[in-house]
XYZ file of C-alpha atoms in Angstrom:
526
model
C 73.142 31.290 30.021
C 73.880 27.655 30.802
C 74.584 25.117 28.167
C 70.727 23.249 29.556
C 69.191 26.709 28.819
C 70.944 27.605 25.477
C 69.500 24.201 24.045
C 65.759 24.725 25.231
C 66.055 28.772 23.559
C 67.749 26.877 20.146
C 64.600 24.105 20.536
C 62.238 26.180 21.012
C 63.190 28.707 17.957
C 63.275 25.911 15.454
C 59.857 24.611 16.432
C 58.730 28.209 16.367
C 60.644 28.774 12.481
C 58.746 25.086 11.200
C 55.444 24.605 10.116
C 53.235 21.821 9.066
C 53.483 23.621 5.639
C 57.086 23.821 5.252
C 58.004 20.857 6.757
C 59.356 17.964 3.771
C 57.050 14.476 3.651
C 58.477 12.422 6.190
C 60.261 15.161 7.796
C 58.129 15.523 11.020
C 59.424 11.804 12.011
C 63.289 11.927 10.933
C 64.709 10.582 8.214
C 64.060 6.876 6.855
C 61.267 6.491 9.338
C 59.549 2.779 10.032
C 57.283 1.859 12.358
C 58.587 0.198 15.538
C 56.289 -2.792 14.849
C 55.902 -2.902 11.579
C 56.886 -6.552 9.740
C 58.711 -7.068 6.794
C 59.167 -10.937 6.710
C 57.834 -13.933 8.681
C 58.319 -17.250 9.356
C 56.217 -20.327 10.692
C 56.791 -21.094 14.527
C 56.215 -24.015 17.262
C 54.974 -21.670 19.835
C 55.294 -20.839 23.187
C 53.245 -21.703 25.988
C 52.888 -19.079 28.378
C 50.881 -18.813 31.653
C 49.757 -15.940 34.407
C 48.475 -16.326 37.759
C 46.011 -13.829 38.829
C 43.705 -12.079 41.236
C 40.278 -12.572 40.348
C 38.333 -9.356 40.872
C 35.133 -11.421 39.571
C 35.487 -13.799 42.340
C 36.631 -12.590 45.449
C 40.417 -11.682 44.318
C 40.937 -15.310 44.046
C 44.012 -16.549 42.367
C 43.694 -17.948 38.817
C 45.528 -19.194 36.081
C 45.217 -17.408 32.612
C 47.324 -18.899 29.884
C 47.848 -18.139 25.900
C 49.767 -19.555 23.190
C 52.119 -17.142 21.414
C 53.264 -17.751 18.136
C 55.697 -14.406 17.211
C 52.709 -11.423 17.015
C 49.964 -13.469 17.339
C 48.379 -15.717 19.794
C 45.704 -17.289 21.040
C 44.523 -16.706 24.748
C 42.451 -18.344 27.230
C 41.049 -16.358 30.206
C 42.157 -12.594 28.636
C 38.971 -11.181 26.513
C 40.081 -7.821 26.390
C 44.718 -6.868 26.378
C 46.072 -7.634 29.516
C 42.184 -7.814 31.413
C 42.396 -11.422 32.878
C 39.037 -12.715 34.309
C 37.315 -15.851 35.170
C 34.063 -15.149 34.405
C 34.229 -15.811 30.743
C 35.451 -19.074 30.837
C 33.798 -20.250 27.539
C 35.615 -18.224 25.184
C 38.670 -17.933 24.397
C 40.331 -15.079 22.296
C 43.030 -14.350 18.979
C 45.297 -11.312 18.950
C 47.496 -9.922 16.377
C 50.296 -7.466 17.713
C 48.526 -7.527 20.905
C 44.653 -6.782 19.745
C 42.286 -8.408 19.777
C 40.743 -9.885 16.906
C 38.539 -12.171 16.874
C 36.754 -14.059 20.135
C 35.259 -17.853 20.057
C 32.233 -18.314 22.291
C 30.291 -21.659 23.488
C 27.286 -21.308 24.963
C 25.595 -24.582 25.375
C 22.708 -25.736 27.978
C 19.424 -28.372 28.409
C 16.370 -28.124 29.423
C 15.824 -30.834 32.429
C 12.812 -32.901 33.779
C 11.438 -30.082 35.735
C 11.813 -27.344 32.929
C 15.101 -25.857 34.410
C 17.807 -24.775 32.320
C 21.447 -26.166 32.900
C 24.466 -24.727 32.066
C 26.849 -27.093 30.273
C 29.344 -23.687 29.392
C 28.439 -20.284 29.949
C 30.141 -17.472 31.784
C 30.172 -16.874 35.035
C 30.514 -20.360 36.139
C 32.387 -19.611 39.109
C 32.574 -22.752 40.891
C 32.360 -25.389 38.484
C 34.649 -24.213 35.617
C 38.550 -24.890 35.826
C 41.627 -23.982 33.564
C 44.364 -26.389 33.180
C 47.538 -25.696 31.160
C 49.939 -28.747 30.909
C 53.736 -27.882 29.525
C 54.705 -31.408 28.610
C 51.242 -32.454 26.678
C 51.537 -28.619 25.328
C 47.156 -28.340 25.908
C 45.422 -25.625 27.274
C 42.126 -26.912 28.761
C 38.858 -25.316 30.144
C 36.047 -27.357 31.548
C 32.953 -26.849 33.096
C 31.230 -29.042 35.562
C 27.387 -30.133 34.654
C 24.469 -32.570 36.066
C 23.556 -34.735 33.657
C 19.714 -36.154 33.350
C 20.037 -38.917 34.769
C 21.929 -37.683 38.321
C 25.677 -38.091 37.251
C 28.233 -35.521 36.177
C 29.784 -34.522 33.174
C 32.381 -31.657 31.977
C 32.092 -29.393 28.744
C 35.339 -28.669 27.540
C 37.525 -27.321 25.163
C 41.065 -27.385 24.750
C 43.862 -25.124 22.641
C 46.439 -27.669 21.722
C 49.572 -26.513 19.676
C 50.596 -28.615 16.918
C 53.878 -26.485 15.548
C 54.396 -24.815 12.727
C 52.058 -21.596 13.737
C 48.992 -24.161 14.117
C 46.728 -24.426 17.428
C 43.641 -27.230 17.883
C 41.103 -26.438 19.275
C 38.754 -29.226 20.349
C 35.431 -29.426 21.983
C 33.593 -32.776 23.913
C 30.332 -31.627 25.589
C 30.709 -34.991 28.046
C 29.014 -37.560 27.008
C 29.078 -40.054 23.854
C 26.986 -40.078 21.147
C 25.269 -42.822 22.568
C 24.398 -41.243 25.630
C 23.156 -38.319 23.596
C 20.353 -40.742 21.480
C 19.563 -41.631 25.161
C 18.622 -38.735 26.850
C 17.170 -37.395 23.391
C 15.288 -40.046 23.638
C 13.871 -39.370 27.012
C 13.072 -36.112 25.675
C 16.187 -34.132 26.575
C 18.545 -32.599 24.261
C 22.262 -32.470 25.050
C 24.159 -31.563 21.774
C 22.551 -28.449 20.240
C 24.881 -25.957 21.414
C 25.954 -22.396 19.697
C 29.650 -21.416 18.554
C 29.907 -17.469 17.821
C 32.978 -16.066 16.083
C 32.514 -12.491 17.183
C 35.344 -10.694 14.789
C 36.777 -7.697 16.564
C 39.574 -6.531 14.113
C 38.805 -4.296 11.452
C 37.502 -6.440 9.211
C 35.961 -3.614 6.208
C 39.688 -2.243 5.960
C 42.120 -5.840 5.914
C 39.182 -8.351 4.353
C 37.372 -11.819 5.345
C 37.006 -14.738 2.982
C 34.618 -17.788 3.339
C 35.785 -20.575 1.756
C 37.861 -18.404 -0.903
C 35.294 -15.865 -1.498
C 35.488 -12.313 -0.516
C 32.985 -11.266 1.925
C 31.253 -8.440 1.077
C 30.002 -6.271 4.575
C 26.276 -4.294 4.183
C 26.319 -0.580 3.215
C 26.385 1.421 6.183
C 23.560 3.050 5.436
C 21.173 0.103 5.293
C 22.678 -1.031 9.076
C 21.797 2.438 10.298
C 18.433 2.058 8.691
C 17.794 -1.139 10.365
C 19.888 -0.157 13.752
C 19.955 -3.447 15.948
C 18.354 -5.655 13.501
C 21.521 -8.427 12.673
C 21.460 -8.657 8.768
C 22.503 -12.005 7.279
C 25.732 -11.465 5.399
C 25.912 -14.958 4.260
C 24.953 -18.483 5.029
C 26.167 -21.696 4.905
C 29.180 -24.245 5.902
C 32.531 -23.065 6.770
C 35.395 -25.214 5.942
C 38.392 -22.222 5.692
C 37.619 -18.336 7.287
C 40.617 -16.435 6.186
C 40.734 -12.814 8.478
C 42.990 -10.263 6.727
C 44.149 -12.863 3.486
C 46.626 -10.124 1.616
C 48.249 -9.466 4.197
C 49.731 -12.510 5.976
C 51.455 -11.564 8.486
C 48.410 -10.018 10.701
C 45.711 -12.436 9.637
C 44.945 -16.117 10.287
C 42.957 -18.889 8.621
C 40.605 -21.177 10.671
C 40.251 -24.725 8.597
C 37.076 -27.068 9.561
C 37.298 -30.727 8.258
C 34.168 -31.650 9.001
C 32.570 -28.097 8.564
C 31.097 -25.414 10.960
C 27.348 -24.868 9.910
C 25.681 -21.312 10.236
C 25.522 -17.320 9.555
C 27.480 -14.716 9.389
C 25.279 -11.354 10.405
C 26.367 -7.703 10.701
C 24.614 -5.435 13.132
C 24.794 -1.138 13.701
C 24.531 -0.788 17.609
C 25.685 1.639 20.159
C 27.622 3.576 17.670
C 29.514 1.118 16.066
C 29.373 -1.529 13.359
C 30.435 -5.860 14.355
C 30.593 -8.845 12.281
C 30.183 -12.347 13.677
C 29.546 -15.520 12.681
C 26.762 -17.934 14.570
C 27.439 -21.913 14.583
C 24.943 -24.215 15.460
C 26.923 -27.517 16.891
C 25.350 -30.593 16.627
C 28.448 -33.220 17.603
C 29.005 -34.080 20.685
C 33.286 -33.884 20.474
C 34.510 -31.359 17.481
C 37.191 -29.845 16.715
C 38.913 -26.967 14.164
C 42.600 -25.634 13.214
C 43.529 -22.387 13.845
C 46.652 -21.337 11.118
C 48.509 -18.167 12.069
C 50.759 -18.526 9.122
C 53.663 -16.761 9.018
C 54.419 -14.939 11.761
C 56.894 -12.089 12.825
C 59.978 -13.875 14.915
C 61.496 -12.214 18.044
C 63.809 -9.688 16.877
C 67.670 -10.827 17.060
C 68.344 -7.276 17.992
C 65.617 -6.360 20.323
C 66.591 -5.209 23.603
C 66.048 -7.795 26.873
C 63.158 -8.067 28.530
C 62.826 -6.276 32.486
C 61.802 -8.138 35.218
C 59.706 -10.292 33.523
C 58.574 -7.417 30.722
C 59.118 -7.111 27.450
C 58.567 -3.266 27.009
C 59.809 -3.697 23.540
C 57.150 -6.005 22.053
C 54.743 -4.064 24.388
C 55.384 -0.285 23.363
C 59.047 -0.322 21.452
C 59.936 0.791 24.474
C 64.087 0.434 25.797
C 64.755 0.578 29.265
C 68.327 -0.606 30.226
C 68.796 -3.042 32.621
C 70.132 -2.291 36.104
C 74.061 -2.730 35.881
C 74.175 -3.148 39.827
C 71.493 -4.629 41.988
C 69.914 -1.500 42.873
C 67.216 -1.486 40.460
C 65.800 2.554 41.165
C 67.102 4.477 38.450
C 68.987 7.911 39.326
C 69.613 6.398 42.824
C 71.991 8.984 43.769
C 70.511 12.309 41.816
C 73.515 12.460 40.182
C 70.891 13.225 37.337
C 69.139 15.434 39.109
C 65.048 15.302 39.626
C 64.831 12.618 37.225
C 62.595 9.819 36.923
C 60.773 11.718 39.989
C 57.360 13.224 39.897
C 53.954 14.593 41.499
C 52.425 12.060 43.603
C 48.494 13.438 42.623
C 46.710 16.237 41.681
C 45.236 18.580 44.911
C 48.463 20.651 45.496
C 48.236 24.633 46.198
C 50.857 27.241 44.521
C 52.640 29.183 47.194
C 55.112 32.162 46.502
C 58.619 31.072 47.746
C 62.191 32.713 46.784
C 62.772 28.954 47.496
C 61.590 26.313 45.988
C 60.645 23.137 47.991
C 62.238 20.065 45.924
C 65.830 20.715 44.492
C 68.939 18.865 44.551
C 72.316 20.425 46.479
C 75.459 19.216 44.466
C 77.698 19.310 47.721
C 75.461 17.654 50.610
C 75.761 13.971 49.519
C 76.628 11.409 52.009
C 78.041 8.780 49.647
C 78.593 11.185 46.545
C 77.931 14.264 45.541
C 74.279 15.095 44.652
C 71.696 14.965 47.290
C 68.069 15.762 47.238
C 66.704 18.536 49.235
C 63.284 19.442 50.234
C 63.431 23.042 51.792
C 60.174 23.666 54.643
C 58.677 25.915 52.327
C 55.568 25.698 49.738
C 54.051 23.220 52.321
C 50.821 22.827 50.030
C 53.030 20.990 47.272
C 52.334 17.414 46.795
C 54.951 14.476 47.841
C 56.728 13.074 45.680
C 56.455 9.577 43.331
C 59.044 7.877 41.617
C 58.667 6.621 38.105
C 57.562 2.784 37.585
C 59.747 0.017 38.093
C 59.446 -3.337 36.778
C 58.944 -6.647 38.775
C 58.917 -9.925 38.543
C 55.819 -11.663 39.575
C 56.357 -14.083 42.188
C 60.183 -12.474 43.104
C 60.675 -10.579 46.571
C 62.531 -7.515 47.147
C 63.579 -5.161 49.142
C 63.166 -1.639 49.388
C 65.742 -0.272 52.277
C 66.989 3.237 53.112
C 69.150 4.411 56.391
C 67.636 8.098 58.064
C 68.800 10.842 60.474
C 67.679 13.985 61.317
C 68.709 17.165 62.802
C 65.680 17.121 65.105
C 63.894 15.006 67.581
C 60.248 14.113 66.727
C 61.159 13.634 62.687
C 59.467 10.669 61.071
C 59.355 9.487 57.513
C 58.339 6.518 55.152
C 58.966 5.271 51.654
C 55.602 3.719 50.762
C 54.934 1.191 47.605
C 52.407 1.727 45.395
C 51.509 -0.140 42.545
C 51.018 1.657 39.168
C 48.641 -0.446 37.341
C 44.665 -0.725 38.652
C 44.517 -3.869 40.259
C 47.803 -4.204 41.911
C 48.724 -5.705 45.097
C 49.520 -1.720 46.377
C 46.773 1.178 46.543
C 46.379 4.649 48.291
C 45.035 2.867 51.149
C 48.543 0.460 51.558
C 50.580 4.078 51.210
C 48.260 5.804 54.105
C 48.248 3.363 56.238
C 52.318 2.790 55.866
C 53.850 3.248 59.883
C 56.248 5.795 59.833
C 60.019 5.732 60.936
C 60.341 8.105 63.816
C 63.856 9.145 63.100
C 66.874 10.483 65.608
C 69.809 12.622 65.120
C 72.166 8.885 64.718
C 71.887 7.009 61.764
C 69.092 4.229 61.302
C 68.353 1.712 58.501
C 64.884 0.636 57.756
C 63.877 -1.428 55.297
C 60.935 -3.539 53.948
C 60.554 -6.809 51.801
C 57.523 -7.603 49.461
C 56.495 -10.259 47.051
C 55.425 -9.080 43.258
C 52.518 -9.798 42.066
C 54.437 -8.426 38.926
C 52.734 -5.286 38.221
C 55.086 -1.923 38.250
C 55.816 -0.338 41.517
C 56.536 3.217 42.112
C 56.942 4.694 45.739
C 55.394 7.387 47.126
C 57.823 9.499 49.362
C 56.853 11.633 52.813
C 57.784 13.094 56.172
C 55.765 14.938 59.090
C 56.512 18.666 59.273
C 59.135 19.822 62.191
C 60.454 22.652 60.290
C 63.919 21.231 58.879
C 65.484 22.525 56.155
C 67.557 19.617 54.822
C 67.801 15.634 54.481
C 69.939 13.205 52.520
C 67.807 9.754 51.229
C 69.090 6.795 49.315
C 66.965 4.666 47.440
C 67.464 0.938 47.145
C 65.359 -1.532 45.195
C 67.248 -5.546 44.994
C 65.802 -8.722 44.464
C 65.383 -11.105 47.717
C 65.436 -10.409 51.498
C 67.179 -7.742 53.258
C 70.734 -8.638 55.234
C 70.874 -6.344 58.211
C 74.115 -7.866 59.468
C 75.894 -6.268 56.468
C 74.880 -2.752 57.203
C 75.238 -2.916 61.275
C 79.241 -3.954 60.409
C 79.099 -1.496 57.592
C 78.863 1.366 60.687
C 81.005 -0.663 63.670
C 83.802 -0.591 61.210
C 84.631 1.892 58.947
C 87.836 0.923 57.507
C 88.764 2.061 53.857
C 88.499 -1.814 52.714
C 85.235 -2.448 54.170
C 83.849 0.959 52.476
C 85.735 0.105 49.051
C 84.078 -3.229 48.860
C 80.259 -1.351 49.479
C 80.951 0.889 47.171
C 81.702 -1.145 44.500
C 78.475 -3.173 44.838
C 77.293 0.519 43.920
C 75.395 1.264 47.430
C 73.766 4.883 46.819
C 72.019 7.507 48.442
C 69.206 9.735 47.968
C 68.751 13.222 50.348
C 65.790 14.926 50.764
C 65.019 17.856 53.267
C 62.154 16.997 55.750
C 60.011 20.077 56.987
C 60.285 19.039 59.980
C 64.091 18.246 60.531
C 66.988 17.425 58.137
C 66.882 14.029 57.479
C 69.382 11.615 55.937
C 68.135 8.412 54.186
C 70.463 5.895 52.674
C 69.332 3.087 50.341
C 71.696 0.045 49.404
C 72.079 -2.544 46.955
């Protein structure tokens, strides 16, 4: 028995000997355990502005800007109503998270009633064409507007802005477009400008971690009087809101939101579709505003947290550590020297065939540049293809994704195809089916392929026509910026010991894989 196979028997006889009802408090998780994110002090912050261009699915894949304020684990985000869902067409609201969930969502919905009885928009959603998101750096103001006729033929914008003022404080600040002046105007002429709603929709879980109003303890309905009156919204409480505390005992996940001047209006709780939520309705009445939003303290970045990847911070995302490349290659377990790892099924779909051998395996002696290669036998021909495991990019960064190929056989072909692994992503099925393949020849040939991130995680999707082979080498290769063909044509005109020393070191690596069709060779490089 192998050393491998010895320690899955030993595992699997201690799971077998432990039970829930043996096991010690505590024990199921390791000594000492503590949450990954949990916080045990906090400090107040300046902030970070932070911004995202996106494709807008709500309007024609258009590029947009989505940007937040981050202060530690909380923040304050503009054009993201739901974790990491950026859209457009909720321009007039803006949203709070606390260790990435949401909270707690601000809404304006504000509109008149014109001459000829038609209602105009002053900030709604879907305001495609007329609302705009500006994030300015050096003022440190995050700004959404909205385009609007005014009565009398000339245009206005509604806006609101998220301006940081350090020391874990945002304001946020609201002019519907027009003085008061103008307002007594057109009220005047029987049009009113300035009555416009505010919602506070609170998403956390407000029954377990507690709201105050002005420094009293809110007290939410019994559940069974919202089921009795399902859909009805039941006044809580009523009145002016100068401080809303969300989660006061415990600091560092809650926030305050201070009103000089006061926010008038109701806070109702409603039982619909299942499920209980708490918000507050304000009915505005000025025509510029504004209110503080206090996160407090906050949790700092961790000295001791591991770098981000690419652009990603997989620790403040999932406590997750994935090294960072020491080479340029960036595909983990380039050369199999690990075996199968970090590879996988494409899909689902696949048929189990009988084989004495299997179809994916690694050979430890048929590497090109090392030892390990991958080999896919022509056997079990109903299996799927194969997928590597995700890969962090940078958005905006290009790369290049290159591999050299040869095969025992005319008529072989091959591709490696990109595919994104996030919905939404700038790489689907349809970009890895319609991916030209490399018709391949019994000499060695490099092909490559460059791309721009839109900084979602790539994977690649790995396949070959069927000619009956029953081996292949491939190296896979994944470096930031454009491809240098001139380096790999002298790499094979001269193959002196210095020249392959100084390739080596830059850690060029191979991957092998066995086409059905004829034994291919694929080389990627750094």
């Amino acid at each position: 028995m192998t050393p491998f196979r010895l320690t899955v028997a030993l595992c699997s006889l201690l799971s077998i000997g432990l039970t829930l009802a043996d096991a010690q408090p505590g024990a199921l998780n390791g000594p000492d355990y503590a949450p990954p994110f949990e916080i045990k002090q906090g400090e107040r912050v300046d902030g970070e502005l932070r911004t995202e261009t996106f494709l807008d699915k709500q309007d024609e894949n258009r590029p947009a800007l989505a940007a937040s304020w981050v202060y530690g684990n909380k923040r304050v985000a503009a054009r993201e109503t739901k974790l990491n869902l950026k859209q457009t067409d909720r321009d007039n609201e803006f949203t709070l998270y606390v260790n990435e969930a949401p909270i707690m969502k601000c809404i304006f919905v504000a509109n008149y009633i014109n001459a000829d009885g038609e209602n105009v928009p002053m900030m709604a959603p879907k305001l495609f064409e007329t609302s705009n998101l500006e994030a300015d750096p050096d003022t440190g103001v995050i700004r959404v507007s909205n385009r609007y006729p005014l009565p009398d033929g000339t245009e206005a914008e509604f806006s609101y802005s998220l301006k940081s003022l350090g020391d874990s404080r945002v304001e946020v600040s609201w002019d519907i477009g027009c003085s008061a002046e103008q307002v007594e105007a057109f009220r005047e002429a029987g049009v009113m400008l300035n009555n416009y709603v505010m919602y506070f929709d609170i998403e956390g879980d407000y029954r377990e971690n507690g709201l105050e109003v002005n420094g009293t303890s809110m007290e939410p309905k019994p559940i069974d009087e919202l089921k009795a009156h399902e859909q009805d919204r039941l006044v809580v409480w009523q009145g002016t809101v100068h401080e809303l505390s969300y989660a006061p005992s415990k600091p560092f996940y809650g926030f305050d939101i201070i009103s000089e001047s006061g926010l008038r209006g109701r806070l109702r709780e409603v039982y619909q579709y299942k499920r209980i939520d708490l918000g507050f309705m304000f009915h505005g009445s000025q025509p510029q505003d504004s209110f503080i939003i206090d996160f407090g303290k906050v949790a700092p970045p961790a000295d001791d947290a591991p770098p981000a990847v690419e652009g990603h911070d997989l620790w403040a995302q999932d406590a997750l550590h994935l090294p960072q490349s020491p080479t340029r290659n960036l595909f983990p377990n380039p050369s199999f020297e690990q075996g199968m790892r970090y590879w996988r099924w494409w899909f689902g779909g696949a048929r189990y065939e009988r084989s004495d051998l299997l179809r994916y395996g690694v050979d430890p002696d048929a590497g090109l540049f090392g030892s390990n290669a991958m080999v896919i036998h022509p056997v079990q021909r109903a299996s799927q293809t194969l997928r590597s495991f995700s890969m962090p990019s940078a958005k905006g960064k290009t790369y290049t994704v290159s591999y050299y190929a040869k095969a025992e056989i005319e008529g072989a072909s091959a591709f490696l195809a990109p595919l994104s692994s996030k919905t939404g992503g700038q790489f689907t099925r349809a970009t890895v089916y319609a991916t030209e393949r490399n018709e391949l020849s019994t000499e060695w040939q490099r092909f490559s392929f460059s791309f721009v991130s839109d900084g979602t995680p790539i994977s690649f999707i790995l396949s070959a026509n069927e000619k009956g082979a029953e081996f292949g080498s491939m190296a896979c290769n994944m470096k930031r910026g454009l491809s240098r063909p001139s380096l790999f044509r002298l790499l094979w005109r001269d193959s002196s010991k210095r020249l392959i020393t100084k390739i080596m070191l830059r850690r060029e690596t191979r991957l092998r894989r066995v086409l059905k069709s004829a034994a291919m060779r694929l080389r990627m490089v750094n």
